[in-house]
Amino acid sequence: MIDLRSDTVTKPSPSMREAMARAEVGDDIYGEDPTVNRLQEVGAALVGKRAALFVPSGTLGNQLSLRAQAEPGREVIVEGRCHIIRYEQGAAAALAGVQLHWVTGTQGLMTAEQVEAAIRPKDPYSIQTALISIENTHNAGGGTVYPLSTIQAIHAVASAHQVPMHLDGARLFNAVVASGVSAAEYARHFETVTFCLSKGLGAPAGSLIATDDPGLLERLRRFRRMYGGAMRQSGILAAAGLYALKHNIQRLAEDHAHAKRLATRLQQIPGVAIDPATVETNMLFFEVHSNKLSLPAFVAALKQEGVLINAVGAHTCRAVTHLDVSAEMIEQAADRIARVLK
Ligand code: TLP
């Protein structure tokens, strides 16, 4: 089976499992898990922040960042197709009690002008803007990478209005490898930065929230407990994260090359529409137009052929490359897609 549904489907390698089995552990709620502590130090240093907090998922990382920085009844500026809006079960409203102010970006990317226009005036009637959240890479935008200059311009606007910024960097290292901009250079524009260990980096679970502010870190830690995300001997998971940070960042370039190659192959298949130039990292969105197969029938037929992809719209599919997909599997996936559409 060639599983292109997401980079979340990777399984820990034997050497990652070995690192997990050897992990020294303790009770992390007492701050006594040496492996969690080490992961938090290494992760914070990697993004140039003073401290980081280990959380079970990217969703929790985003939600704690919102909860800790935006009081209920305040507004958070987000791009209209971001993960926080689409895929977090309304947690921003249900748990943080904040209102999301959507800005329609281009391939998921907002401009500084759009963000500035969305910041509410400080008058007695208007809801108050508490936070700006940016997703890099932008998942539904196509795995797109924010140009550093755009982030700098948004940051200038945010600073002028004294609004903090959060980075949903679930795939921050895909952006780093694709752009050559360091994680710290991206991260220094944000009060909170989340990044996932369990996507392209190949760990079975876990994300980090990094920040420079000790007061904010304490709030994040309290809300992590409130939200049920504080764990005990989680060093077993942290060991997988440490392994992932050490071994699996630079190799993301392979996933990006595989995604480009798949896009080039798909472009040649009648019935498939994709522009390989839009593929910047490890995600491809392509349209399928067939007068014989509906999209669900296409996805089901492809499964029969041993390829898994996700349908994400009336005609649109998403394929994601990752460390369990080889160059050979990319060619096989393209062959099988062509066969099904024939
Ligand atoms: N994305 C998953 C699904 O939830 C859609 C995927 O398969 O792409 N931020 C971004 C940008 C994400 O893409 C995801 C996961 C998350 C946050 C949440 O991470 P988890 O799944 O660990 O809660």
Tab-separated table of C-alpha atoms and ligand atoms in Angstrom:
chain	number	residue	atom	x	y	z
A	1	MET	CA	0.000	0.000	0.000
A	2	ILE	CA	1.331	3.437	-0.935
A	3	ASP	CA	-0.193	5.776	1.626
A	4	LEU	CA	-0.284	9.385	0.397
A	5	ARG	CA	-3.184	10.531	2.596
A	6	SER	CA	-0.949	12.528	4.933
A	7	ASP	CA	2.546	12.771	6.382
A	8	THR	CA	0.895	11.879	9.703
A	9	VAL	CA	0.736	8.194	8.679
A	10	THR	CA	4.458	7.477	9.099
A	11	LYS	CA	5.408	4.691	11.471
A	12	PRO	CA	8.398	4.902	13.839
A	13	SER	CA	11.466	3.240	12.329
A	14	PRO	CA	13.291	0.439	14.205
A	15	SER	CA	16.012	2.864	15.337
A	16	MET	CA	13.434	5.398	16.520
A	17	ARG	CA	11.722	2.619	18.469
A	18	GLU	CA	15.058	1.644	19.972
A	19	ALA	CA	15.580	5.228	21.158
A	20	MET	CA	12.080	5.155	22.660
A	21	ALA	CA	12.739	1.877	24.455
A	22	ARG	CA	15.971	3.238	25.967
A	23	ALA	CA	14.428	6.559	27.102
A	24	GLU	CA	14.962	7.617	30.704
A	25	VAL	CA	11.615	8.713	32.100
A	26	GLY	CA	10.019	10.389	35.130
A	27	ASP	CA	6.785	12.150	36.005
A	28	ASP	CA	6.620	15.175	33.708
A	29	ILE	CA	3.912	16.912	35.749
A	30	TYR	CA	6.598	17.214	38.447
A	31	GLY	CA	9.017	18.322	35.700
A	32	GLU	CA	11.005	15.135	36.346
A	33	ASP	CA	11.130	13.472	32.950
A	34	PRO	CA	14.709	14.011	31.747
A	35	THR	CA	13.894	13.077	28.151
A	36	VAL	CA	10.947	15.487	27.944
A	37	ASN	CA	13.136	18.201	29.491
A	38	ARG	CA	15.849	17.513	26.927
A	39	LEU	CA	13.363	17.591	24.021
A	40	GLN	CA	11.967	20.907	25.261
A	41	GLU	CA	15.499	22.374	25.448
A	42	VAL	CA	16.559	21.075	22.049
A	43	GLY	CA	13.274	22.121	20.407
A	44	ALA	CA	13.391	25.619	21.911
A	45	ALA	CA	17.002	26.094	20.794
A	46	LEU	CA	16.165	24.928	17.286
A	47	VAL	CA	13.633	27.738	16.857
A	48	GLY	CA	15.712	30.266	18.819
A	49	LYS	CA	13.313	30.532	21.770
A	50	ARG	CA	14.086	30.334	25.516
A	51	ALA	CA	11.690	27.515	26.352
A	52	ALA	CA	9.268	24.989	24.909
A	53	LEU	CA	6.424	22.838	26.168
A	54	PHE	CA	5.778	19.296	24.936
A	55	VAL	CA	2.125	18.644	24.031
A	56	PRO	CA	0.436	15.558	22.555
A	57	SER	CA	-0.762	17.145	19.280
A	58	GLY	CA	-0.552	20.105	16.933
A	59	THR	CA	-4.197	20.883	17.589
A	60	LEU	CA	-3.500	21.204	21.309
A	61	GLY	CA	-0.458	23.381	20.572
A	62	ASN	CA	-2.614	25.784	18.574
A	63	GLN	CA	-5.463	25.770	21.066
A	64	LEU	CA	-3.267	26.411	24.109
A	65	SER	CA	-1.550	29.251	22.233
A	66	LEU	CA	-4.950	30.805	21.524
A	67	ARG	CA	-6.253	30.229	25.049
A	68	ALA	CA	-3.152	31.642	26.721
A	69	GLN	CA	-2.977	34.794	24.580
A	70	ALA	CA	-6.587	35.714	23.810
A	71	GLU	CA	-9.212	36.284	26.494
A	72	PRO	CA	-12.726	34.948	25.775
A	73	GLY	CA	-14.680	37.532	23.772
A	74	ARG	CA	-11.605	38.729	21.873
A	75	GLU	CA	-10.781	38.189	18.244
A	76	VAL	CA	-8.016	36.203	16.533
A	77	ILE	CA	-7.063	37.006	12.931
A	78	VAL	CA	-6.562	33.870	10.818
A	79	GLU	CA	-6.493	32.926	7.152
A	80	GLY	CA	-9.814	31.549	5.906
A	81	ARG	CA	-8.642	28.008	5.110
A	82	CYS	CA	-6.353	27.465	8.079
A	83	HIS	CA	-6.282	24.321	10.202
A	84	ILE	CA	-7.613	26.209	13.245
A	85	ILE	CA	-10.815	26.998	11.333
A	86	ARG	CA	-11.278	23.773	9.428
A	87	TYR	CA	-9.977	20.897	11.426
A	88	GLU	CA	-9.999	21.664	15.158
A	89	GLN	CA	-13.683	20.972	15.830
A	90	GLY	CA	-14.490	24.595	16.620
A	91	ALA	CA	-12.207	24.517	19.670
A	92	ALA	CA	-11.312	28.203	19.334
A	93	ALA	CA	-14.984	29.033	19.949
A	94	ALA	CA	-15.878	26.120	22.207
A	95	LEU	CA	-12.837	26.110	24.487
A	96	ALA	CA	-10.984	29.428	24.144
A	97	GLY	CA	-14.208	31.426	23.660
A	98	VAL	CA	-12.633	33.590	20.965
A	99	GLN	CA	-14.057	34.805	17.685
A	100	LEU	CA	-12.069	34.088	14.535
A	101	HIS	CA	-11.726	36.876	11.995
A	102	TRP	CA	-11.130	35.245	8.617
A	103	VAL	CA	-8.949	36.822	5.970
A	104	THR	CA	-9.035	35.236	2.510
A	105	GLY	CA	-5.447	34.665	1.482
A	106	THR	CA	-3.859	33.651	-1.801
A	107	GLN	CA	-2.860	29.988	-1.632
A	108	GLY	CA	-3.352	30.384	2.115
A	109	LEU	CA	-1.034	33.357	2.493
A	110	MET	CA	-2.241	36.669	3.937
A	111	THR	CA	-0.632	40.029	3.169
A	112	ALA	CA	0.284	42.684	5.719
A	113	GLU	CA	-2.321	45.000	4.180
A	114	GLN	CA	-5.046	42.386	4.690
A	115	VAL	CA	-3.992	41.815	8.282
A	116	GLU	CA	-3.872	45.529	9.009
A	117	ALA	CA	-7.379	45.975	7.573
A	118	ALA	CA	-8.615	43.168	9.859
A	119	ILE	CA	-7.265	44.689	13.090
A	120	ARG	CA	-10.180	46.289	14.961
A	121	PRO	CA	-10.113	49.915	16.021
A	122	LYS	CA	-9.625	50.535	19.733
A	123	ASP	CA	-13.005	52.239	20.169
A	124	PRO	CA	-15.615	51.431	22.826
A	125	TYR	CA	-17.815	49.425	20.432
A	126	SER	CA	-15.448	47.234	18.444
A	127	ILE	CA	-14.434	43.745	19.494
A	128	GLN	CA	-10.717	43.822	20.320
A	129	THR	CA	-8.043	41.983	18.339
A	130	ALA	CA	-5.994	39.775	20.644
A	131	LEU	CA	-3.813	37.692	18.320
A	132	ILE	CA	-2.762	37.083	14.713
A	133	SER	CA	-2.198	33.458	13.710
A	134	ILE	CA	-0.242	32.357	10.647
A	135	GLU	CA	0.151	28.829	9.214
A	136	ASN	CA	3.529	28.003	7.615
A	137	THR	CA	3.561	25.868	5.528
A	138	HIS	CA	-0.091	26.427	4.739
A	139	ASN	CA	-1.773	23.058	4.432
A	140	ALA	CA	-4.969	23.788	2.475
A	141	GLY	CA	-3.182	26.532	0.539
A	142	GLY	CA	-1.104	23.759	-1.072
A	143	GLY	CA	1.769	23.259	1.380
A	144	THR	CA	2.763	26.837	0.563
A	145	VAL	CA	5.684	28.613	2.192
A	146	TYR	CA	5.358	32.130	3.580
A	147	PRO	CA	8.033	34.415	2.138
A	148	LEU	CA	10.037	35.801	5.082
A	149	SER	CA	9.396	39.326	3.769
A	150	THR	CA	5.624	38.811	4.146
A	151	ILE	CA	6.050	37.626	7.725
A	152	GLN	CA	8.279	40.630	8.450
A	153	ALA	CA	5.652	42.983	7.003
A	154	ILE	CA	2.829	41.348	9.009
A	155	HIS	CA	5.009	41.531	12.116
A	156	ALA	CA	5.600	45.262	11.559
A	157	VAL	CA	1.823	45.789	11.422
A	158	ALA	CA	1.278	43.592	14.496
A	159	SER	CA	3.936	45.480	16.493
A	160	ALA	CA	2.511	48.851	15.511
A	161	HIS	CA	-0.865	47.717	16.872
A	162	GLN	CA	0.681	45.803	19.819
A	163	VAL	CA	-0.941	42.531	18.783
A	164	PRO	CA	1.029	39.308	19.455
A	165	MET	CA	1.513	36.641	16.777
A	166	HIS	CA	1.187	32.845	16.839
A	167	LEU	CA	2.781	30.525	14.280
A	168	ASP	CA	1.071	27.236	13.451
A	169	GLY	CA	4.296	25.669	12.254
A	170	ALA	CA	2.980	22.106	12.134
A	171	ARG	CA	5.251	21.811	9.072
A	172	LEU	CA	7.681	24.624	9.909
A	173	PHE	CA	10.670	22.479	8.959
A	174	ASN	CA	9.229	21.829	5.509
A	175	ALA	CA	9.195	25.626	5.099
A	176	VAL	CA	12.761	25.843	6.445
A	177	VAL	CA	14.108	23.186	4.087
A	178	ALA	CA	12.218	24.582	1.073
A	179	SER	CA	13.174	28.231	1.639
A	180	GLY	CA	16.591	28.056	3.281
A	181	VAL	CA	15.297	30.479	5.957
A	182	SER	CA	16.212	29.186	9.428
A	183	ALA	CA	13.504	28.177	11.890
A	184	ALA	CA	14.786	30.824	14.333
A	185	GLU	CA	14.556	33.534	11.675
A	186	TYR	CA	10.908	32.653	11.057
A	187	ALA	CA	10.166	32.167	14.761
A	188	ARG	CA	11.548	35.463	16.045
A	189	HIS	CA	8.460	37.229	14.686
A	190	PHE	CA	6.077	35.232	16.895
A	191	GLU	CA	5.266	35.130	20.624
A	192	THR	CA	4.314	31.446	20.308
A	193	VAL	CA	5.483	28.897	17.759
A	194	THR	CA	4.117	25.377	17.493
A	195	PHE	CA	5.735	22.665	15.413
A	196	CYS	CA	4.858	19.008	15.032
A	197	LEU	CA	7.138	16.030	15.485
A	198	SER	CA	4.523	13.635	14.149
A	199	LYS	CA	4.174	14.838	10.552
A	200	GLY	CA	7.078	14.843	8.105
A	201	LEU	CA	9.533	14.341	10.985
A	202	GLY	CA	8.168	10.847	11.550
A	203	ALA	CA	7.539	10.656	15.326
A	204	PRO	CA	4.389	8.812	16.445
A	205	ALA	CA	2.993	11.766	18.450
A	206	GLY	CA	3.840	15.135	19.881
A	207	SER	CA	4.332	18.823	19.178
A	208	LEU	CA	6.210	21.636	20.876
A	209	ILE	CA	5.069	25.160	21.720
A	210	ALA	CA	8.042	27.492	21.973
A	211	THR	CA	8.114	30.954	23.551
A	212	ASP	CA	10.534	33.474	25.073
A	213	ASP	CA	8.106	34.654	27.753
A	214	PRO	CA	8.258	32.811	31.126
A	215	GLY	CA	4.824	34.143	32.159
A	216	LEU	CA	3.286	32.874	28.939
A	217	LEU	CA	5.029	29.517	29.386
A	218	GLU	CA	3.457	29.192	32.825
A	219	ARG	CA	-0.008	29.995	31.396
A	220	LEU	CA	0.499	27.459	28.611
A	221	ARG	CA	1.500	24.843	31.205
A	222	ARG	CA	-1.610	25.549	33.334
A	223	PHE	CA	-3.927	25.392	30.332
A	224	ARG	CA	-2.232	22.202	29.116
A	225	ARG	CA	-3.276	20.638	32.408
A	226	MET	CA	-6.789	22.127	32.118
A	227	TYR	CA	-7.182	20.728	28.592
A	228	GLY	CA	-6.020	17.265	29.692
A	229	GLY	CA	-2.776	17.385	27.733
A	230	ALA	CA	-0.315	17.072	30.637
A	231	MET	CA	1.326	13.644	30.546
A	232	ARG	CA	3.389	11.577	32.933
A	233	GLN	CA	6.244	9.319	31.683
A	234	SER	CA	6.048	10.907	28.255
A	235	GLY	CA	9.811	10.643	27.798
A	236	ILE	CA	9.070	7.554	25.696
A	237	LEU	CA	7.351	9.845	23.182
A	238	ALA	CA	9.867	12.648	23.667
A	239	ALA	CA	12.678	10.242	22.748
A	240	ALA	CA	11.003	9.713	19.378
A	241	GLY	CA	10.815	13.497	18.994
A	242	LEU	CA	14.511	13.932	19.796
A	243	TYR	CA	15.349	11.228	17.281
A	244	ALA	CA	13.151	12.954	14.678
A	245	LEU	CA	14.798	16.353	15.204
A	246	LYS	CA	18.248	14.802	14.893
A	247	HIS	CA	17.684	12.586	11.867
A	248	ASN	CA	14.638	13.653	9.904
A	249	ILE	CA	14.822	17.381	9.173
A	250	GLN	CA	17.295	17.592	6.290
A	251	ARG	CA	15.740	14.612	4.535
A	252	LEU	CA	12.464	16.556	4.064
A	253	ALA	CA	14.098	17.781	0.824
A	254	GLU	CA	13.573	14.249	-0.535
A	255	ASP	CA	9.842	14.465	0.189
A	256	HIS	CA	9.699	17.792	-1.639
A	257	ALA	CA	11.510	16.321	-4.658
A	258	HIS	CA	9.112	13.350	-4.615
A	259	ALA	CA	6.102	15.672	-4.548
A	260	LYS	CA	7.459	17.625	-7.522
A	261	ARG	CA	8.137	14.409	-9.414
A	262	LEU	CA	4.631	13.111	-8.741
A	263	ALA	CA	3.151	16.428	-9.899
A	264	THR	CA	5.155	16.237	-13.132
A	265	ARG	CA	3.941	12.681	-13.741
A	266	LEU	CA	0.314	13.567	-12.903
A	267	GLN	CA	0.365	16.534	-15.270
A	268	GLN	CA	0.841	14.079	-18.141
A	269	ILE	CA	-2.189	11.941	-17.235
A	270	PRO	CA	-5.395	12.743	-19.169
A	271	GLY	CA	-8.151	13.706	-16.720
A	272	VAL	CA	-5.762	15.136	-14.105
A	273	ALA	CA	-5.204	18.865	-13.697
A	274	ILE	CA	-2.203	20.094	-11.723
A	275	ASP	CA	0.399	22.807	-12.106
A	276	PRO	CA	3.706	21.421	-10.767
A	277	ALA	CA	4.869	25.006	-10.195
A	278	THR	CA	2.384	25.256	-7.305
A	279	VAL	CA	4.047	22.363	-5.474
A	280	GLU	CA	6.436	23.999	-2.998
A	281	THR	CA	6.862	21.338	-0.328
A	282	ASN	CA	5.441	17.853	0.312
A	283	MET	CA	1.793	18.398	-0.655
A	284	LEU	CA	0.031	18.199	-3.998
A	285	PHE	CA	-3.522	19.202	-4.692
A	286	PHE	CA	-4.841	18.053	-8.053
A	287	GLU	CA	-8.168	17.919	-9.818
A	288	VAL	CA	-9.601	14.779	-11.357
A	289	HIS	CA	-12.119	15.078	-14.172
A	290	SER	CA	-13.540	11.845	-15.493
A	291	ASN	CA	-16.904	11.245	-17.130
A	292	LYS	CA	-16.848	7.631	-15.943
A	293	LEU	CA	-15.704	7.953	-12.311
A	294	SER	CA	-16.976	10.201	-9.546
A	295	LEU	CA	-14.275	11.407	-7.163
A	296	PRO	CA	-15.233	8.912	-4.397
A	297	ALA	CA	-15.246	6.122	-7.024
A	298	PHE	CA	-11.793	7.221	-8.219
A	299	VAL	CA	-10.422	7.226	-4.644
A	300	ALA	CA	-11.969	3.777	-4.019
A	301	ALA	CA	-10.611	2.342	-7.287
A	302	LEU	CA	-7.184	3.702	-6.447
A	303	LYS	CA	-7.350	2.005	-3.057
A	304	GLN	CA	-8.017	-1.289	-4.860
A	305	GLU	CA	-4.792	-0.605	-6.773
A	306	GLY	CA	-2.926	-0.042	-3.497
A	307	VAL	CA	-2.726	3.760	-3.391
A	308	LEU	CA	-4.383	5.859	-0.678
A	309	ILE	CA	-5.134	9.553	-1.228
A	310	ASN	CA	-7.693	11.949	0.273
A	311	ALA	CA	-10.525	13.652	-1.600
A	312	VAL	CA	-10.745	17.204	-0.288
A	313	GLY	CA	-13.299	18.846	-2.600
A	314	ALA	CA	-15.784	18.115	-5.372
A	315	HIS	CA	-12.962	17.374	-7.834
A	316	THR	CA	-9.871	17.899	-5.721
A	317	CYS	CA	-7.538	15.339	-4.168
A	318	ARG	CA	-4.616	15.818	-1.817
A	319	ALA	CA	-1.493	13.665	-1.893
A	320	VAL	CA	1.281	14.092	0.683
A	321	THR	CA	4.799	12.681	0.490
A	322	HIS	CA	6.713	11.557	3.590
A	323	LEU	CA	9.543	9.398	4.861
A	324	ASP	CA	7.719	6.115	4.275
A	325	VAL	CA	7.329	6.861	0.532
A	326	SER	CA	10.293	6.058	-1.727
A	327	ALA	CA	11.115	7.387	-5.212
A	328	GLU	CA	10.025	4.027	-6.621
A	329	MET	CA	6.666	4.251	-4.861
A	330	ILE	CA	6.103	7.675	-6.435
A	331	GLU	CA	6.506	6.172	-9.918
A	332	GLN	CA	4.209	3.278	-8.991
A	333	ALA	CA	1.576	5.660	-7.599
A	334	ALA	CA	1.625	7.694	-10.839
A	335	ASP	CA	1.353	4.496	-12.935
A	336	ARG	CA	-1.611	3.301	-10.884
A	337	ILE	CA	-3.421	6.660	-11.052
A	338	ALA	CA	-2.991	6.606	-14.851
A	339	ARG	CA	-4.286	3.017	-14.988
A	340	VAL	CA	-7.394	3.802	-12.920
A	341	LEU	CA	-8.258	6.846	-15.033
A	342	LYS	CA	-7.807	4.885	-18.256
B	1	TLP	N1	-3.183	18.187	9.777
B	1	TLP	C1	-3.717	16.896	9.394
B	1	TLP	C2	-5.247	16.873	9.484
B	1	TLP	O1	-5.656	17.328	10.718
B	1	TLP	C3	-5.924	17.672	8.431
B	1	TLP	C4	-3.250	16.543	7.995
B	1	TLP	O2	-3.400	15.376	7.611
B	1	TLP	O3	-2.722	17.428	7.297
B	1	TLP	N2	-1.773	22.478	11.941
B	1	TLP	C5	-1.681	22.068	10.671
B	1	TLP	C6	-1.261	23.020	9.618
B	1	TLP	C7	-1.958	20.730	10.334
B	1	TLP	O4	-1.891	20.352	9.080
B	1	TLP	C8	-2.325	19.838	11.367
B	1	TLP	C9	-2.683	18.400	11.064
B	1	TLP	C10	-2.397	20.319	12.678
B	1	TLP	C11	-2.113	21.664	12.930
B	1	TLP	C12	-2.846	19.468	13.829
B	1	TLP	O5	-1.987	18.473	14.175
B	1	TLP	P1	-2.523	17.192	15.002
B	1	TLP	O6	-3.167	16.298	14.012
B	1	TLP	O7	-1.283	16.657	15.617
B	1	TLP	O8	-3.475	17.687	16.029
